[in-house]
Coordinates of C-alpha atoms and ligand atoms in Angstrom, one line a residue:
M1 CA 9.9 -42.3 -7.0
F2 CA 10.5 -42.8 -10.4
H3 CA 7.0 -43.2 -11.8
H4 CA 5.5 -40.0 -9.7
H5 CA 8.6 -38.0 -11.7
H6 CA 7.1 -39.5 -15.2
L7 CA 4.0 -38.0 -13.9
L8 CA 4.6 -34.8 -12.9
L9 CA 7.1 -34.9 -16.9
F10 CA 3.4 -35.3 -18.2
F11 CA 1.4 -33.4 -16.6
L12 CA 4.4 -30.5 -17.9
L13 CA 3.5 -31.7 -21.3
L14 CA -0.2 -31.5 -21.4
H15 CA -0.3 -28.2 -20.2
H16 CA 2.1 -26.1 -21.9
I17 CA 2.8 -24.8 -18.2
P18 CA 4.2 -21.3 -19.7
P19 CA 7.5 -20.9 -17.9
S20 CA 7.3 -17.9 -14.2
T21 CA 8.5 -15.0 -16.1
T22 CA 6.9 -14.2 -18.2
A23 CA 4.1 -12.2 -16.6
G24 CA 3.1 -8.3 -17.2
H25 CA 4.1 -5.4 -18.2
W26 CA 5.2 -2.5 -18.2
S27 CA 5.9 1.0 -19.4
L28 CA 7.0 4.4 -18.4
L29 CA 4.4 6.9 -18.7
L30 CA 7.2 9.6 -17.0
P31 CA 10.8 9.9 -17.5
T32 CA 11.2 13.1 -14.7
I33 CA 8.3 13.9 -12.6
G34 CA 10.6 16.1 -11.7
I35 CA 10.2 14.6 -7.7
S36 CA 11.4 11.4 -6.5
A37 CA 7.6 9.4 -5.8
M38 CA 8.1 8.4 -2.0
H39 CA 4.7 9.6 -0.6
M40 CA 2.1 8.6 -2.6
Q41 CA -1.8 8.3 -2.5
L42 CA -4.8 7.4 -5.3
L43 CA -7.5 10.5 -5.1
P44 CA -11.3 9.7 -5.7
N45 CA -10.8 11.9 -9.0
D46 CA -7.2 9.8 -10.1
H47 CA -5.7 11.9 -9.6
V48 CA -3.3 11.0 -7.7
I49 CA -0.6 13.3 -5.0
I50 CA 3.0 12.1 -4.4
F51 CA 5.3 14.4 -2.6
D52 CA 9.1 13.8 -1.0
R53 CA 10.9 15.7 1.2
T54 CA 11.7 19.5 1.1
D55 CA 14.4 19.1 2.2
F56 CA 16.4 17.7 -0.1
G57 CA 17.6 20.4 -1.6
P58 CA 16.6 22.3 -5.2
S59 CA 14.2 19.7 -7.4
N60 CA 13.9 18.7 -11.1
I61 CA 10.6 20.7 -11.1
S62 CA 10.0 24.8 -10.8
L63 CA 7.2 26.3 -8.4
P64 CA 4.5 28.2 -10.4
A65 CA 6.4 31.3 -11.9
K66 CA 7.4 33.8 -9.1
K67 CA 6.4 31.6 -6.4
C68 CA 8.8 30.0 -3.7
R69 CA 9.9 29.2 -0.3
A70 CA 11.5 31.0 1.9
D71 CA 12.1 28.6 4.3
P72 CA 14.8 29.3 7.6
N73 CA 14.2 26.1 9.8
D74 CA 14.7 24.4 6.1
M75 CA 18.3 22.1 6.7
A76 CA 18.8 21.7 2.7
L77 CA 18.4 26.0 0.9
K78 CA 17.0 28.7 2.8
L79 CA 14.5 30.1 -0.5
D80 CA 13.7 27.1 -2.4
C81 CA 11.9 28.0 -5.7
T82 CA 11.1 24.2 -6.5
A83 CA 8.6 22.1 -6.1
H84 CA 8.9 19.0 -3.5
S85 CA 5.2 17.7 -4.5
V86 CA 3.6 17.3 -7.4
E87 CA 0.0 15.9 -8.9
Y88 CA -0.5 13.2 -10.9
D89 CA -3.4 13.3 -13.2
V90 CA -3.6 10.0 -14.8
S91 CA -5.8 10.7 -17.7
S92 CA -3.9 13.3 -19.7
N93 CA -0.5 11.0 -17.6
S94 CA 0.5 14.8 -16.9
I95 CA 1.7 16.1 -13.4
R96 CA 1.5 20.2 -11.8
P97 CA 3.9 21.2 -8.9
L98 CA 2.0 22.5 -5.6
T99 CA 3.9 24.0 -3.0
V100 CA 4.0 22.3 0.8
L101 CA 6.0 24.5 3.2
T102 CA 7.0 21.8 6.1
D103 CA 8.8 18.7 6.3
V104 CA 6.6 15.8 4.9
W105 CA 9.7 13.4 4.8
C106 CA 8.4 10.1 6.0
S107 CA 4.5 11.4 7.7
S108 CA 1.8 9.2 7.1
G109 CA -1.4 10.2 5.9
A110 CA -5.4 8.8 4.9
L111 CA -8.8 9.8 3.6
K112 CA -11.1 10.6 5.3
P113 CA -14.9 9.8 4.1
D114 CA -15.2 12.6 2.1
G115 CA -11.9 12.5 0.1
T116 CA -9.6 15.1 1.2
L117 CA -6.3 13.8 2.1
V118 CA -5.4 14.4 5.7
Q119 CA -1.4 14.3 5.7
T120 CA 0.6 13.7 8.9
G121 CA 3.8 14.5 11.1
G122 CA 7.2 14.7 9.0
F123 CA 10.3 15.8 10.2
N124 CA 11.9 19.0 11.0
D125 CA 9.4 22.0 10.9
G126 CA 7.3 19.8 10.0
D127 CA 7.0 16.9 12.5
R128 CA 3.6 18.5 14.8
V129 CA 1.5 19.6 11.1
V130 CA -0.8 18.4 9.6
R131 CA -1.8 18.7 6.7
V132 CA -4.9 18.8 4.4
Y133 CA -5.5 18.1 0.7
K134 CA -9.1 18.4 -1.3
S135 CA -8.5 17.5 -5.2
C136 CA -9.9 20.7 -8.2
D137 CA -7.8 21.8 -11.2
K138 CA -6.1 24.3 -8.8
C139 CA -6.2 23.1 -5.0
D140 CA -3.5 23.3 -3.3
W141 CA -1.7 21.5 0.3
Q142 CA -3.4 24.1 3.5
E143 CA -0.9 23.3 6.1
I144 CA -2.1 22.7 10.1
N145 CA 0.8 23.9 12.1
S146 CA 0.7 21.8 15.3
G147 CA -1.6 19.6 14.4
L148 CA -1.1 17.2 16.7
I149 CA 1.1 16.7 20.8
E150 CA 4.2 15.4 19.4
K151 CA 5.9 14.5 16.8
R152 CA 5.7 12.3 14.3
W153 CA 8.7 11.0 12.0
Y154 CA 7.4 7.6 10.6
A155 CA 4.6 6.8 12.0
T156 CA 1.5 4.7 10.2
S157 CA -1.8 6.3 10.2
H158 CA -5.1 4.8 10.0
I159 CA -9.1 6.2 9.3
L160 CA -11.6 4.3 12.1
P161 CA -15.6 4.0 11.7
D162 CA -15.8 7.3 12.6
G163 CA -14.4 8.9 10.0
R164 CA -11.5 10.3 12.6
Q165 CA -8.0 9.1 12.2
I166 CA -5.3 7.1 15.0
I167 CA -1.5 8.3 14.1
I168 CA 1.3 5.2 15.7
G169 CA 4.5 5.4 16.8
G170 CA 6.7 7.7 14.7
R171 CA 10.0 7.6 16.6
R172 CA 10.5 7.3 19.7
Q173 CA 6.8 7.9 20.0
Y174 CA 5.3 5.2 21.8
N175 CA 2.0 6.4 22.4
F176 CA -0.7 7.0 19.8
E177 CA -3.3 10.6 18.9
F178 CA -6.4 10.6 17.4
Y179 CA -6.9 13.3 14.1
P180 CA -9.4 15.6 14.6
K181 CA -9.2 14.9 18.4
T182 CA -12.3 15.3 20.0
S183 CA -12.0 17.7 22.6
P184 CA -9.0 20.7 23.0
E185 CA -8.1 18.8 26.2
E186 CA -8.0 15.1 24.5
K187 CA -4.5 13.3 24.9
V188 CA -2.0 10.7 23.8
Q189 CA -2.6 7.3 24.8
K190 CA 0.9 5.5 26.3
L191 CA 1.5 2.3 23.8
L192 CA 3.9 -0.1 26.0
F193 CA 4.0 -2.4 22.5
L194 CA 5.7 0.6 20.4
A195 CA 9.0 0.3 23.8
E196 CA 8.8 -3.3 23.4
T197 CA 10.0 -3.8 20.3
Y198 CA 12.0 -1.0 19.8
D199 CA 14.9 -2.8 18.6
Q200 CA 18.2 -0.5 21.1
D201 CA 19.3 2.1 18.3
I202 CA 18.3 0.1 15.5
E203 CA 14.4 0.7 16.2
N204 CA 13.3 -2.2 13.8
N205 CA 9.5 -1.2 14.7
L206 CA 8.8 2.4 13.4
Y207 CA 6.3 2.4 10.5
P208 CA 4.4 -0.6 12.2
F209 CA 1.9 -2.5 9.6
V210 CA -2.3 -1.1 11.1
F211 CA -4.9 -3.3 10.1
L212 CA -8.2 -2.1 11.3
H213 CA -9.8 -5.7 12.2
T214 CA -13.3 -6.3 11.4
D215 CA -14.0 -7.3 15.3
G216 CA -13.2 -2.7 15.6
N217 CA -9.8 -3.4 17.0
L218 CA -6.7 -2.2 15.3
F219 CA -3.6 -5.3 15.0
I220 CA -0.5 -3.5 14.8
F221 CA 2.8 -5.3 14.1
A222 CA 6.2 -4.0 15.2
N223 CA 9.4 -5.8 14.5
N224 CA 8.5 -9.5 15.0
R225 CA 5.6 -9.4 16.5
A226 CA 1.4 -7.9 16.7
I227 CA -0.7 -7.3 19.4
L228 CA -4.4 -6.2 19.2
L229 CA -5.6 -3.3 20.5
D230 CA -9.2 -1.2 21.8
Y231 CA -7.7 2.0 20.8
D232 CA -10.4 3.3 22.5
K233 CA -9.9 1.9 25.6
N234 CA -6.3 2.1 25.6
Q235 CA -6.1 -1.8 26.4
V236 CA -4.5 -4.4 24.0
V237 CA -7.0 -7.8 24.0
K238 CA -5.0 -10.1 22.3
T239 CA -1.8 -10.1 21.9
Y240 CA -0.3 -12.2 19.1
P241 CA 2.5 -15.0 18.7
E242 CA 6.1 -14.0 17.4
V243 CA 6.4 -14.9 14.2
P244 CA 9.1 -17.6 13.4
G245 CA 12.6 -17.1 12.9
G246 CA 12.0 -13.9 15.2
D247 CA 13.2 -11.7 12.7
P248 CA 12.8 -8.0 12.1
R249 CA 10.0 -6.7 9.3
N250 CA 9.9 -2.8 10.6
Y251 CA 12.1 0.0 9.6
P252 CA 14.4 0.0 9.2
S253 CA 14.8 -4.4 8.5
T254 CA 11.3 -3.0 6.4
G255 CA 9.0 -6.0 4.8
S256 CA 5.7 -4.9 4.0
A257 CA 2.0 -6.8 5.3
V258 CA -2.1 -6.8 3.8
L259 CA -4.4 -7.9 5.1
L260 CA -6.3 -9.9 2.3
P261 CA -8.5 -10.3 0.6
M262 CA -11.5 -10.3 3.1
R263 CA -14.6 -12.2 2.2
V264 CA -18.4 -10.8 2.9
V265 CA -20.7 -14.4 2.8
Q266 CA -23.5 -13.4 4.2
G267 CA -22.4 -10.1 6.6
V268 CA -20.0 -11.6 8.0
V269 CA -16.6 -11.6 7.2
A270 CA -15.5 -15.5 9.0
V271 CA -11.6 -15.5 7.3
V272 CA -9.8 -11.9 8.0
D273 CA -5.9 -13.4 7.9
V274 CA -2.7 -11.2 7.5
L275 CA 0.4 -12.0 5.8
V276 CA 3.9 -10.2 6.8
C277 CA 7.0 -10.1 3.5
G278 CA 10.2 -9.7 3.7
G279 CA 12.7 -8.3 5.5
A280 CA 15.6 -8.5 6.9
P281 CA 16.8 -10.6 9.2
K282 CA 18.1 -9.6 13.3
G283 CA 21.6 -7.7 12.7
A284 CA 21.6 -6.5 8.9
H285 CA 21.4 -2.6 9.3
V286 CA 24.2 -2.3 12.0
N287 CA 26.2 -4.9 9.2
A288 CA 25.3 -2.4 6.0
K289 CA 26.0 0.0 7.9
N290 CA 29.8 -1.3 8.6
G291 CA 29.4 -2.8 4.4
K292 CA 28.3 -6.2 4.4
F293 CA 24.7 -6.3 3.0
D294 CA 22.7 -9.4 4.3
K295 CA 20.6 -11.4 2.9
A296 CA 17.3 -10.0 2.4
L297 CA 14.7 -12.5 4.0
D298 CA 12.3 -15.0 2.1
T299 CA 9.5 -15.7 4.3
C300 CA 5.8 -13.9 4.4
G301 CA 4.2 -15.0 7.4
R302 CA 0.4 -16.4 7.9
L303 CA -1.6 -15.4 10.5
R304 CA -5.2 -16.1 11.3
I305 CA -6.6 -13.2 13.5
S306 CA -10.0 -14.1 12.7
E307 CA -9.0 -17.4 14.8
P308 CA -9.6 -17.5 18.9
D309 CA -6.0 -18.5 18.9
P310 CA -3.7 -18.6 15.1
K311 CA -0.5 -20.2 15.1
W312 CA 1.7 -18.3 11.6
V313 CA 2.0 -20.7 9.0
M314 CA 5.4 -19.4 6.7
E315 CA 5.9 -19.6 3.3
T316 CA 8.9 -19.0 1.2
M317 CA 9.3 -16.4 -1.7
P318 CA 10.8 -17.0 -4.5
M319 CA 13.8 -14.7 -4.0
G320 CA 13.8 -12.7 0.0
R321 CA 13.1 -8.9 -0.5
V322 CA 13.9 -5.5 1.9
M323 CA 11.8 -2.9 1.3
G324 CA 9.3 -4.2 -1.4
D325 CA 5.2 -3.8 -1.5
M326 CA 2.4 -4.9 -0.6
L327 CA -0.2 -3.8 -3.3
L328 CA -3.8 -5.8 -2.9
L329 CA -4.5 -6.0 -6.9
P330 CA -8.8 -5.9 -8.2
D331 CA -8.7 -9.7 -8.9
G332 CA -7.6 -10.5 -4.8
N333 CA -4.1 -11.6 -5.4
V334 CA -1.3 -9.4 -4.1
L335 CA 1.6 -7.7 -5.7
I336 CA 5.2 -7.5 -4.3
I337 CA 6.6 -4.5 -6.2
N338 CA 10.3 -3.1 -5.9
G339 CA 12.9 -3.1 -3.0
G340 CA 16.1 -4.7 -2.7
S341 CA 17.7 -8.6 -2.5
S342 CA 19.9 -7.0 0.6
G343 CA 20.8 -5.3 2.5
T344 CA 18.4 -2.8 4.6
A345 CA 16.5 0.6 4.3
G346 CA 18.2 3.9 4.9
W347 CA 20.1 6.0 3.6
E348 CA 23.2 4.0 1.1
N349 CA 21.9 0.6 3.2
G350 CA 20.2 -0.9 0.5
R351 CA 22.1 -3.5 -2.4
D352 CA 20.7 -5.6 -5.4
P353 CA 17.3 -4.9 -6.3
V354 CA 14.5 -7.2 -6.8
L355 CA 13.1 -6.1 -10.4
K356 CA 10.7 -9.3 -11.1
P357 CA 7.8 -8.2 -8.9
V358 CA 5.9 -11.6 -7.6
I359 CA 2.1 -12.3 -7.5
Y360 CA 0.7 -14.0 -4.6
N361 CA -2.4 -16.1 -5.3
P362 CA -4.3 -16.5 -1.3
D363 CA -6.6 -18.7 -2.8
K364 CA -4.4 -21.4 -3.9
P365 CA -2.4 -24.2 -2.4
I366 CA 0.8 -24.0 0.0
G367 CA 3.5 -23.9 -1.7
S368 CA 2.5 -23.4 -5.6
R369 CA 0.7 -19.3 -4.2
F370 CA 4.0 -17.3 -6.0
E371 CA 4.5 -16.1 -9.9
A372 CA 8.3 -14.4 -10.3
Q373 CA 6.5 -11.1 -13.1
N374 CA 8.5 -9.8 -15.5
P375 CA 11.1 -7.0 -14.3
S376 CA 11.7 -4.3 -14.8
T377 CA 14.7 -2.1 -15.7
I378 CA 14.3 0.3 -12.9
P379 CA 15.4 -0.3 -9.7
R380 CA 13.8 0.4 -6.2
M381 CA 14.9 1.1 -3.2
Y382 CA 14.4 2.7 -0.7
H383 CA 12.1 5.6 -1.1
S384 CA 10.6 4.3 -3.8
A385 CA 6.4 4.3 -4.0
A386 CA 3.8 2.3 -5.7
V387 CA -0.7 2.6 -6.1
L388 CA -3.4 0.6 -7.9
V389 CA -5.3 2.9 -9.7
R390 CA -8.1 2.7 -11.3
D391 CA -7.3 1.2 -14.4
G392 CA -5.6 -2.2 -12.4
R393 CA -2.6 -1.0 -13.8
V394 CA 0.4 0.0 -10.5
L395 CA 1.7 3.2 -10.6
V396 CA 6.0 2.2 -9.1
G397 CA 7.7 6.1 -8.6
G398 CA 10.5 7.7 -6.5
S399 CA 13.7 5.6 -5.5
N400 CA 16.5 7.9 -3.5
P401 CA 18.6 6.4 -0.9
H402 CA 21.1 9.9 -1.4
E403 CA 20.3 12.0 1.5
R404 CA 20.7 14.5 -1.4
Y405 CA 19.1 14.7 -5.2
N406 CA 22.2 12.5 -6.7
F407 CA 21.8 11.2 -10.0
T408 CA 26.0 10.4 -11.0
N409 CA 28.6 9.0 -9.2
V410 CA 26.5 6.4 -7.1
L411 CA 25.0 3.2 -7.1
Y412 CA 21.6 3.7 -7.7
P413 CA 20.8 7.1 -8.6
T414 CA 17.7 9.5 -8.3
E415 CA 14.8 8.3 -9.8
L416 CA 12.3 10.8 -10.7
S417 CA 10.7 8.2 -12.8
L418 CA 6.9 7.4 -12.8
E419 CA 6.0 3.6 -14.3
A420 CA 3.9 1.6 -14.0
F421 CA 3.4 -2.3 -14.0
S422 CA 0.5 -4.3 -16.3
P423 CA -0.5 -7.3 -14.4
S424 CA -1.5 -10.1 -17.0
Y425 CA -5.7 -9.2 -16.4
L426 CA -4.8 -6.5 -19.1
D427 CA -3.2 -8.0 -21.5
P428 CA -5.5 -8.5 -24.5
S429 CA -6.0 -12.2 -24.8
S430 CA -8.1 -11.0 -21.7
F431 CA -10.5 -7.9 -23.2
I432 CA -12.7 -10.8 -24.4
Y433 CA -14.0 -12.0 -20.2
R434 CA -13.3 -8.3 -19.1
P435 CA -16.3 -7.0 -17.5
K436 CA -17.0 -2.9 -18.0
I437 CA -19.4 -1.8 -15.4
L438 CA -22.2 0.4 -17.0
S439 CA -23.4 1.5 -14.0
S440 CA -23.8 1.0 -10.1
T441 CA -25.2 3.0 -7.3
T442 CA -22.3 5.1 -6.4
R443 CA -23.3 5.7 -3.1
F444 CA -23.3 2.6 -0.5
Q445 CA -25.3 1.8 2.3
Y446 CA -24.2 -0.9 4.9
G447 CA -25.9 -4.7 5.0
K448 CA -28.4 -2.7 1.0
Q449 CA -28.4 -4.4 -2.5
V450 CA -27.2 -3.1 -5.5
V451 CA -27.6 -3.6 -8.6
I452 CA -24.5 -3.7 -10.9
R453 CA -25.2 -3.6 -14.8
F454 CA -22.4 -4.7 -16.8
K455 CA -22.0 -6.3 -21.2
V456 CA -18.4 -8.1 -21.8
Q457 CA -17.4 -9.5 -25.1
S458 CA -18.5 -12.6 -25.1
Q459 CA -20.6 -14.9 -23.0
V460 CA -20.4 -14.0 -19.4
D461 CA -19.2 -18.0 -17.1
T462 CA -21.8 -16.7 -14.8
N463 CA -20.3 -18.4 -11.7
L464 CA -16.9 -17.0 -12.7
V465 CA -18.6 -13.5 -11.5
Y466 CA -17.3 -11.8 -9.2
V467 CA -17.8 -8.2 -7.0
T468 CA -14.7 -6.5 -5.4
M469 CA -14.2 -3.2 -3.4
V470 CA -10.8 -2.0 -2.6
A471 CA -9.6 0.5 -0.7
P472 CA -7.7 3.7 -2.2
S473 CA -4.0 3.9 0.0
F474 CA -1.5 5.6 1.4
N475 CA 1.6 4.5 0.1
T476 CA 5.6 5.1 1.8
H477 CA 8.2 3.4 2.9
S478 CA 6.5 -0.5 2.1
F479 CA 3.9 0.0 3.4
S480 CA -0.2 0.9 2.2
M481 CA -1.8 2.1 5.1
N482 CA -5.9 2.1 4.9
Q483 CA -5.4 -0.5 2.8
R484 CA -8.1 -3.1 1.9
L485 CA -10.3 -5.5 -0.2
L486 CA -13.6 -6.7 0.4
V487 CA -14.9 -9.5 -1.9
L488 CA -18.7 -8.6 -2.0
D489 CA -21.4 -11.5 -1.1
S490 CA -23.3 -11.1 -4.5
G491 CA -26.4 -12.8 -6.7
N492 CA -25.5 -14.6 -9.9
S493 CA -24.7 -12.6 -12.8
T494 CA -28.3 -13.1 -14.9
E495 CA -28.1 -11.5 -18.8
I496 CA -31.0 -8.9 -19.1
T497 CA -31.0 -8.2 -23.0
G498 CA -29.8 -10.7 -24.5
D499 CA -27.0 -8.3 -25.9
L500 CA -24.3 -10.0 -23.5
T501 CA -25.2 -7.0 -20.7
Y502 CA -25.1 -8.7 -17.5
E503 CA -26.4 -7.9 -13.7
V504 CA -25.4 -8.9 -10.7
G505 CA -27.0 -8.1 -7.0
V506 CA -24.2 -7.6 -4.3
V507 CA -24.8 -6.5 -0.8
A508 CA -22.8 -3.7 0.8
P509 CA -20.2 -4.1 3.8
P510 CA -22.7 -4.5 6.9
S511 CA -20.4 -2.4 8.8
C512 CA -18.3 0.5 9.2
N513 CA -15.7 -1.9 10.7
V514 CA -15.6 -4.3 8.1
A515 CA -15.4 -1.2 5.9
P516 CA -15.4 2.4 7.0
A517 CA -17.1 4.1 5.9
G518 CA -14.8 7.0 2.0
H519 CA -13.9 5.5 -1.3
Y520 CA -13.7 2.9 -3.0
L521 CA -12.7 1.8 -6.1
L522 CA -15.6 -1.3 -7.8
F523 CA -14.6 -3.4 -10.0
V524 CA -16.4 -6.8 -11.3
V525 CA -14.9 -9.4 -12.2
H526 CA -15.2 -12.0 -14.7
R527 CA -12.8 -15.4 -14.8
D528 CA -10.8 -13.5 -12.8
I529 CA -10.6 -10.3 -15.6
P530 CA -11.3 -7.4 -13.4
S531 CA -13.6 -4.8 -15.2
E532 CA -12.2 -1.5 -14.9
G533 CA -13.8 0.3 -11.2
V534 CA -15.6 2.3 -10.7
W535 CA -15.3 5.5 -8.3
I536 CA -18.4 4.8 -5.1
R537 CA -18.9 5.7 -1.7
M538 CA -19.7 3.7 1.3
E539 CA -21.4 6.2 3.9
Ligands
NAG601 C1 18.0 17.6 -12.8 O1 18.4 18.9 -12.0 C2 20.0 18.6 -12.2 C3 20.7 19.7 -12.2 O2 19.9 21.0 -13.1 C4 20.5 17.6 -13.6 O3 21.6 17.9 -13.3 C5 19.6 16.5 -13.5 O4 20.5 15.5 -14.6 C6 18.4 16.5 -13.5 N1 18.5 14.6 -14.0 C7 16.4 14.5 -14.4 C8 16.5 13.2 -13.8 O5 16.2 15.0 -14.8
NAG602 C1 26.7 11.4 -5.0 O1 27.8 10.5 -4.1 C2 28.5 10.8 -4.6 C3 29.1 9.6 -3.8 O2 28.3 9.8 -2.9 C4 29.3 12.7 -3.7 O3 30.9 11.9 -4.3 C5 29.3 13.0 -4.7 O4 29.6 14.5 -3.8 C6 27.4 13.4 -4.2 N1 26.9 14.6 -5.0 C7 26.1 15.5 -4.4 C8 24.9 15.6 -5.7 O5 25.5 15.4 -3.5
NAG603 C1 -26.6 -19.7 -8.6 O1 -26.6 -20.2 -9.8 C2 -26.7 -21.8 -9.2 C3 -26.4 -22.8 -10.2 O2 -26.0 -22.9 -10.8 C4 -27.2 -22.5 -8.0 O3 -26.8 -23.6 -7.3 C5 -27.1 -21.2 -6.9 O4 -28.0 -21.4 -5.5 C6 -26.6 -19.6 -7.2 N1 -26.4 -18.7 -6.4 C7 -27.4 -17.7 -6.1 C8 -26.9 -16.8 -4.5 O5 -28.6 -18.0 -6.4

């Protein structure tokens, strides 16, 4: 025992292990974008589409001159000359107001293979609307009324291997449907699992965590357990065990979840893991409504869904978190950011902001995977959002736990600001290791070889180069829909010109179950330092 402690101390001194809270860097990008970022999606032209809801009353940004929205259905303002959606341009750090007519509150979405955002549902007059946004300098939302069969409020969307989307659940909807439909006769499909996981009155199964498994089925997690669904036949092909402890992880006991990075080796993804983190204990939502704010869950469950009979492996985060966001970073780590340490989601129900993000390294031994990061100064509670952008930063915005915009006499005033969190791989000290992609094919065909040329400021350690590809996700309510990261099968990189220019050969993902067609950010990573991404299209 004594010797053991001595050794540990010696080890600590020898390695000068930095305190665990000095990593990462925050910057305020814009003090206000005029709306509170409740939903965010990065588009393949580096613009980010952002919106909250149309019935918040006036926002803090006007629509272009003389444009107003007259909506007899709006519950806050029948004539509204303010915008509730904006487009943010990453490179110029500027915004442009957009016009959305029907209510997009608590909706979902996904990018089509051609990069068009298809966003579905919402509230009130928007609950069955499908909206399409294709980015260009003057573009705006296009809305398709009655695009959905059922009302979808708090539903989850996922892109499918055939390019369609599935929209699952929503308030009091124990079913799913597709968009677009293959025929006008196509009906909704019942999903009993959503009724079974519904906790009386408080739900705890909204915005289910949905991932496309590499076998073509959908992994669906709601409340405290999951199924594997063959959506074509509407058959539950597997039922997974409950997460130990049984506490709920979905809205309003909002935790978050990711499909961990998937390594492709010789055309096969052998290991597929899901990680679910945080949430609120059973009963927390009712307690919060009565003024008692229970401590958030500090546990994560990791499930190897590539195994025939997997069991949850539990891990403990440095702190509890509810309403956190989990984002896959280009180096294959997971960023856990935003949220509070007590209470639940919903109006006025959260407390004690968690200002420190945490990085989870899935490859480290259990017990040493989490590292707390430098804190922000801005609470990001209910209705906050975060997305990865091409240069490796994470945009963070939103937070409005109030029924209307409220900037005074409240615990967590409505946040209109936009910040960026820069993980430590963007530190200036990493500059000499950072690859810069010089060229790559931008059209990736399934299973085909691609050669990527890159440059580094110093001699490359060719064993320490890998290539990742990340799908841009639709983030809202602590879940990033369609998020996935692949580590591509690559050869050794070779120097080709003697001036620190290298080439690495990779094989594009094997199938649309592994990587649905569409846009991805491609990164060359050297010594765990990612390049800026380049957009490629999987087809
Ligand atoms: C938003 O507008 C309201 C009303 O004009 C104003 O009181 C408030 O200070 C503004 N907030 C921000 C962050 O711009
Ligand atoms: C903001 O919240 C406070 C406290 O609940 C309330 O008194 C006030 O009326 C609210 N303001 C607005 C603009 O809703
Ligand atoms: C990469 O190089 C190492 C030796 O440096 C060799 O063992 C390995 O087979 C090479 N890998 C590939 C994919 O060529």
